[in-house]
Tab-separated table of C-alpha atoms in Angstrom:
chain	number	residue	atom	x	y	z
A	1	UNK	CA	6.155	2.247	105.607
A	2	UNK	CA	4.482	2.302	102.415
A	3	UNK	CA	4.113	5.818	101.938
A	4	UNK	CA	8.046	5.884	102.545
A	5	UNK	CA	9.009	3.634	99.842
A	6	UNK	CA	6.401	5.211	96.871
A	7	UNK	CA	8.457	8.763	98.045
A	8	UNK	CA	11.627	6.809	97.180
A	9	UNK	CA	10.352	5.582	93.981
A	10	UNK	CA	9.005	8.671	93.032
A	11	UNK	CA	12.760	10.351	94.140
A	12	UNK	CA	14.499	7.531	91.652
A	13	UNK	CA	12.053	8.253	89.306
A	14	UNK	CA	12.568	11.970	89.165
A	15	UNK	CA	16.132	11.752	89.421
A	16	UNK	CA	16.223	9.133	86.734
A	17	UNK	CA	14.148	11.809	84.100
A	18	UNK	CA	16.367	14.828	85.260
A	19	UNK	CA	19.515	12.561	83.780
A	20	UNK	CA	17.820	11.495	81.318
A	21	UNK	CA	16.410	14.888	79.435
A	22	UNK	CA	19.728	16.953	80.799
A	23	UNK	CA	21.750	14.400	79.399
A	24	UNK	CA	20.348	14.753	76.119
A	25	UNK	CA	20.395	17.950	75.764
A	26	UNK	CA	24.077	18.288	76.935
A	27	UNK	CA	25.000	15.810	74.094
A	28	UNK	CA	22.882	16.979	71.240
A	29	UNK	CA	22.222	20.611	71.639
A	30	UNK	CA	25.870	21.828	71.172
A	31	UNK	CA	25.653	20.275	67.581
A	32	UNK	CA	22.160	21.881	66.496
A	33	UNK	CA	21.140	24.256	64.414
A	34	UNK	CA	19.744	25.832	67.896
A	35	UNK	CA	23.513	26.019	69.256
A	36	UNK	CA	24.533	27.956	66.115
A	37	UNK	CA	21.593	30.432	66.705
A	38	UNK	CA	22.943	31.009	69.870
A	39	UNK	CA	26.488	31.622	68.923
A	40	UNK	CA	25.209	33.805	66.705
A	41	UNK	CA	23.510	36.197	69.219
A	42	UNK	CA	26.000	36.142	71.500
A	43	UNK	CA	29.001	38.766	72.086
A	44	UNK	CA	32.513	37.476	69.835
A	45	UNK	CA	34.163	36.768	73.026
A	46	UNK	CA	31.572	34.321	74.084
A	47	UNK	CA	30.627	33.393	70.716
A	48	UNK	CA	34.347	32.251	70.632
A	49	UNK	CA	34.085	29.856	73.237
A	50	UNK	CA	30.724	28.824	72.989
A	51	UNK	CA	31.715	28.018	68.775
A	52	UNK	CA	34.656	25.925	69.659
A	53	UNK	CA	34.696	22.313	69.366
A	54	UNK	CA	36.551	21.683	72.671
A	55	UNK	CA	33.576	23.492	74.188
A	56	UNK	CA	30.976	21.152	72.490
A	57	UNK	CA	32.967	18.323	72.969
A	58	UNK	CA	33.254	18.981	76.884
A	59	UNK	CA	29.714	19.588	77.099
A	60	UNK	CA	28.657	16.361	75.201
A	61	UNK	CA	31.116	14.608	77.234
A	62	UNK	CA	29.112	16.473	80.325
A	63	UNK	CA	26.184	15.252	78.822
A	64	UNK	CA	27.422	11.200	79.145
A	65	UNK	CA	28.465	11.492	82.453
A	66	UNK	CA	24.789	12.118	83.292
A	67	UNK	CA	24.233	8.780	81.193
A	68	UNK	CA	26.668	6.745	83.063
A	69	UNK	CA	25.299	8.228	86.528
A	70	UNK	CA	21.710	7.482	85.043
A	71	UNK	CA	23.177	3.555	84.559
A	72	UNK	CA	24.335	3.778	87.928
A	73	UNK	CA	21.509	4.694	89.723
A	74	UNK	CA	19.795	1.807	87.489
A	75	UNK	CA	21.964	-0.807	88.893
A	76	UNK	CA	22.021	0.292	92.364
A	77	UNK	CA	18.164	0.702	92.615
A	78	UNK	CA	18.007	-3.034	91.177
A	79	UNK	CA	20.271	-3.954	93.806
A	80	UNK	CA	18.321	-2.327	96.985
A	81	UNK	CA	15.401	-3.978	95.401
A	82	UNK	CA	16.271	-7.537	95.410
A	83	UNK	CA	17.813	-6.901	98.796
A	84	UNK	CA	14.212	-5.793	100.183
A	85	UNK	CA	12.442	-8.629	98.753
């Protein structure tokens, strides 16, 4: 029983970093210097897209979701823990 509960800590706590860093980088990269780089090196039709602000926007937005589902998984991992004990 043990060994089944540290694998779903260790799940949560996985899960919990891959929102974390994706979400970050969804927000911020789209504004940096990096982003512009990348527009930069890309064909115009892409570099179109990719330098629009309804792009970044959507992919910052993106980027928040994966916050809210990170304070999600938060709450409901408090929850089944005061349930268990």
């Amino acid at each position: 029983m043990g060994a089944v509960r540290f694998l779903r800590i260790l799940l949560m706590v996985l899960y919990a970093s891959y929102l974390t860093n994706v979400g970050l980088l969804l927000v911020l990269l789209p504004w940096s210097e990096v982003w512009v780089r990348l527009v930069l090196l890309s064909p115009a039709k892409i570099a179109t897209l990719l330098d629009s602000p309804a792009f970044r926007g959507a992919l910052s937005a993106f980027g928040i979701l994966h916050f809210i589902l990170l304070a999600a998984e938060i709450v409901a991992a408090d929850a089944a823990l005061r349930k268990n004990t």
